Amino acid sequence: MQAYCDQLAGNAPLTLAALKRTVTELLRDPADRDLDAVATAIAACGASDDYREGALAFMEKRPPRFTGR
């Protein structure tokens, strides 16, 4: 279990934040959900330096070095 948690914690910080926001909104009553905030959080992931780092690390077959930017 600890290895799984460590693996999750090693993901990009902005992606983890977007995931947390998405889950939080999904747990709310449908009428109270802020889906625009979810879309904004997801868009921020795609526009981030971490997104580019993840793609580069994948192509170079190395672990990514995420910065949260």
XYZ file of N, CA, C and O in Angstrom:
276
model
N 0.825 -1.190 0.000
C 0.000 0.000 0.000
C 0.873 1.259 0.000
O 0.551 2.215 -0.668
N 1.964 1.238 0.769
C 2.836 2.409 0.823
C 3.454 2.698 -0.541
O 3.558 3.858 -0.940
N 3.830 1.663 -1.264
C 4.420 1.853 -2.596
C 3.415 2.513 -3.531
O 3.769 3.398 -4.321
N 2.155 2.113 -3.434
C 1.104 2.707 -4.263
C 0.924 4.184 -3.901
O 0.831 5.038 -4.790
N 0.907 4.484 -2.633
C 0.771 5.877 -2.185
C 1.966 6.715 -2.632
O 1.791 7.856 -3.066
N 3.149 6.154 -2.546
C 4.348 6.868 -3.003
C 4.280 7.142 -4.501
O 4.668 8.209 -4.965
N 3.786 6.163 -5.255
C 3.652 6.337 -6.703
C 2.659 7.460 -7.019
O 2.926 8.312 -7.864
N 1.544 7.465 -6.331
C 0.561 8.539 -6.541
C 1.144 9.905 -6.175
O 0.958 10.877 -6.893
N 1.854 9.959 -5.072
C 2.426 11.220 -4.600
C 3.502 11.735 -5.547
O 3.786 12.930 -5.565
N 4.069 10.866 -6.367
C 5.100 11.278 -7.311
C 4.574 11.880 -8.591
O 5.343 12.305 -9.449
N 3.263 11.950 -8.717
C 2.670 12.549 -9.915
C 2.753 14.072 -9.847
O 3.044 14.656 -8.810
N 2.470 14.696 -10.962
C 2.547 16.150 -11.060
C 1.603 16.814 -10.054
O 0.422 16.457 -9.986
N 2.108 17.777 -9.295
C 1.282 18.424 -8.268
C 0.005 19.077 -8.811
O -1.044 18.988 -8.181
N 0.088 19.707 -9.973
C -1.112 20.335 -10.531
C -2.150 19.293 -10.930
O -3.356 19.522 -10.787
N -1.692 18.149 -11.401
C -2.606 17.076 -11.761
C -3.287 16.523 -10.520
O -4.496 16.266 -10.522
N -2.526 16.340 -9.448
C -3.121 15.868 -8.201
C -4.146 16.867 -7.667
O -5.214 16.477 -7.195
N -3.836 18.144 -7.766
C -4.779 19.172 -7.304
C -6.052 19.150 -8.156
O -7.166 19.284 -7.620
N -5.900 18.976 -9.463
C -7.066 18.917 -10.350
C -7.908 17.682 -10.037
O -9.146 17.740 -10.048
N -7.250 16.583 -9.744
C -7.967 15.359 -9.383
C -8.748 15.561 -8.090
O -9.927 15.196 -7.999
N -8.113 16.159 -7.098
C -8.791 16.421 -5.826
C -9.996 17.332 -6.034
O -11.070 17.115 -5.448
N -9.827 18.363 -6.867
C -10.930 19.286 -7.132
C -12.084 18.566 -7.819
O -13.253 18.757 -7.493
N -11.736 17.697 -8.778
C -12.758 16.943 -9.503
C -13.539 16.036 -8.566
O -14.781 16.023 -8.591
N -12.840 15.304 -7.722
C -13.514 14.402 -6.786
C -14.379 15.189 -5.811
O -15.524 14.820 -5.541
N -13.857 16.303 -5.322
C -14.629 17.144 -4.405
C -15.937 17.595 -5.054
O -17.003 17.532 -4.426
N -15.845 18.040 -6.291
C -17.052 18.512 -6.977
C -18.020 17.367 -7.268
O -19.230 17.540 -7.181
N -17.506 16.194 -7.598
C -18.378 15.055 -7.879
C -19.120 14.580 -6.636
O -20.209 14.000 -6.739
N -18.543 14.834 -5.468
C -19.203 14.442 -4.228
C -20.298 15.420 -3.804
O -21.102 15.101 -2.926
N -20.315 16.574 -4.423
C -21.347 17.575 -4.104
C -22.660 17.207 -4.795
O -22.694 16.466 -5.763
N -23.707 17.814 -4.322
C -24.992 17.699 -4.997
C -24.826 18.233 -6.424
O -24.171 19.263 -6.616
N -25.373 17.562 -7.429
C -25.192 18.011 -8.809
C -25.529 19.487 -9.050
O -24.866 20.154 -9.846
N -26.501 20.007 -8.352
C -26.882 21.408 -8.537
C -25.837 22.373 -7.982
O -25.805 23.543 -8.373
N -24.979 21.889 -7.088
C -23.994 22.746 -6.432
C -22.583 22.595 -6.990
O -21.655 23.241 -6.506
N -22.417 21.741 -7.976
C -21.080 21.490 -8.523
C -20.560 22.672 -9.324
O -21.296 23.309 -10.064
N -19.275 22.930 -9.174
C -18.609 23.997 -9.926
C -17.753 23.344 -11.016
O -16.545 23.172 -10.864
N -18.392 22.969 -12.100
C -17.685 22.281 -13.179
C -16.754 23.211 -13.948
O -15.790 22.741 -14.555
N -17.019 24.509 -13.887
C -16.085 25.457 -14.511
C -14.743 25.441 -13.780
O -13.691 25.523 -14.413
N -14.781 25.322 -12.459
C -13.535 25.247 -11.690
C -12.765 23.972 -12.033
O -11.535 23.990 -12.127
N -13.489 22.886 -12.250
C -12.845 21.631 -12.648
C -12.189 21.800 -14.013
O -11.032 21.430 -14.210
N -12.916 22.372 -14.960
C -12.373 22.580 -16.305
C -11.148 23.486 -16.273
O -10.162 23.241 -16.982
N -11.174 24.507 -15.440
C -10.037 25.420 -15.305
C -8.823 24.694 -14.737
O -7.700 24.868 -15.214
N -9.047 23.864 -13.734
C -7.942 23.112 -13.122
C -7.323 22.134 -14.125
O -6.096 22.002 -14.202
N -8.163 21.487 -14.911
C -7.659 20.545 -15.912
C -6.904 21.287 -17.009
O -5.834 20.842 -17.445
N -7.426 22.409 -17.446
C -6.747 23.202 -18.477
C -5.382 23.685 -17.991
O -4.420 23.719 -18.764
N -5.295 24.038 -16.720
C -4.011 24.483 -16.160
C -2.970 23.371 -16.230
O -1.781 23.637 -16.452
N -3.411 22.136 -16.072
C -2.478 21.002 -16.181
C -1.885 20.936 -17.583
O -0.668 20.778 -17.748
N -2.733 21.051 -18.591
C -2.277 20.955 -19.973
C -1.386 22.092 -20.407
O -0.598 21.948 -21.348
N -1.488 23.222 -19.732
C -0.687 24.396 -20.090
C 0.559 24.538 -19.216
O 1.277 25.526 -19.336
N 0.822 23.538 -18.398
C 1.897 23.678 -17.411
C 3.251 23.192 -17.915
O 3.350 22.407 -18.856
N 4.280 23.655 -17.223
C 5.630 23.146 -17.475
C 5.704 21.658 -17.134
O 6.433 20.902 -17.787
N 4.960 21.243 -16.117
C 4.958 19.829 -15.727
C 4.422 18.946 -16.850
O 4.893 17.821 -17.042
N 3.444 19.425 -17.603
C 2.915 18.655 -18.729
C 4.016 18.415 -19.758
O 4.214 17.291 -20.221
N 4.734 19.475 -20.073
C 5.833 19.345 -21.036
C 6.933 18.440 -20.484
O 7.502 17.627 -21.209
N 7.232 18.580 -19.199
C 8.240 17.726 -18.566
C 7.816 16.266 -18.603
O 8.631 15.381 -18.869
N 6.565 15.998 -18.353
C 6.075 14.625 -18.382
C 6.219 13.994 -19.758
O 6.659 12.842 -19.885
N 5.863 14.756 -20.791
C 5.992 14.250 -22.159
C 7.458 14.024 -22.516
O 7.815 12.993 -23.107
N 8.307 14.970 -22.162
C 9.738 14.843 -22.455
C 10.344 13.654 -21.712
O 11.101 12.866 -22.294
N 10.003 13.514 -20.451
C 10.525 12.403 -19.656
C 10.071 11.067 -20.254
O 10.849 10.114 -20.315
N 8.836 11.006 -20.717
C 8.335 9.781 -21.335
C 9.134 9.451 -22.591
O 9.558 8.306 -22.777
N 9.352 10.433 -23.421
C 10.109 10.207 -24.658
C 11.555 9.816 -24.367
O 12.146 9.021 -25.098
N 12.113 10.371 -23.302
C 13.497 10.074 -22.936
C 13.609 8.844 -22.036
O 14.711 8.482 -21.613
N 12.466 8.227 -21.727
C 12.414 7.025 -20.889
C 13.117 7.224 -19.537
O 13.963 6.448 -19.124
N 12.738 8.306 -18.889
C 13.294 8.617 -17.580
C 12.167 9.085 -16.664
O 11.107 9.496 -17.141
N 12.386 9.064 -15.368
C 11.351 9.570 -14.459
C 11.218 11.078 -14.611
O 12.216 11.778 -14.781
N 10.002 11.595 -14.547
C 9.820 13.048 -14.654
C 10.252 13.761 -13.383
O 10.274 13.189 -12.297
N 10.653 15.019 -13.549
C 11.000 15.889 -12.424
C 9.989 17.040 -12.397
O 10.191 18.077 -13.041
N 8.899 16.821 -11.692
C 7.830 17.813 -11.643
C 8.162 18.932 -10.671
O 8.767 18.700 -9.618
N 7.745 20.145 -11.018
C 8.006 21.312 -10.194
C 6.739 21.977 -9.658
O 6.824 22.868 -8.831
N 5.590 21.581 -10.176
C 4.343 22.218 -9.760
C 4.065 23.498 -10.513
O 3.228 24.297 -10.109
N 4.728 23.672 -11.636
C 4.508 24.881 -12.464
C 3.992 24.482 -13.816
O 4.304 23.533 -14.386
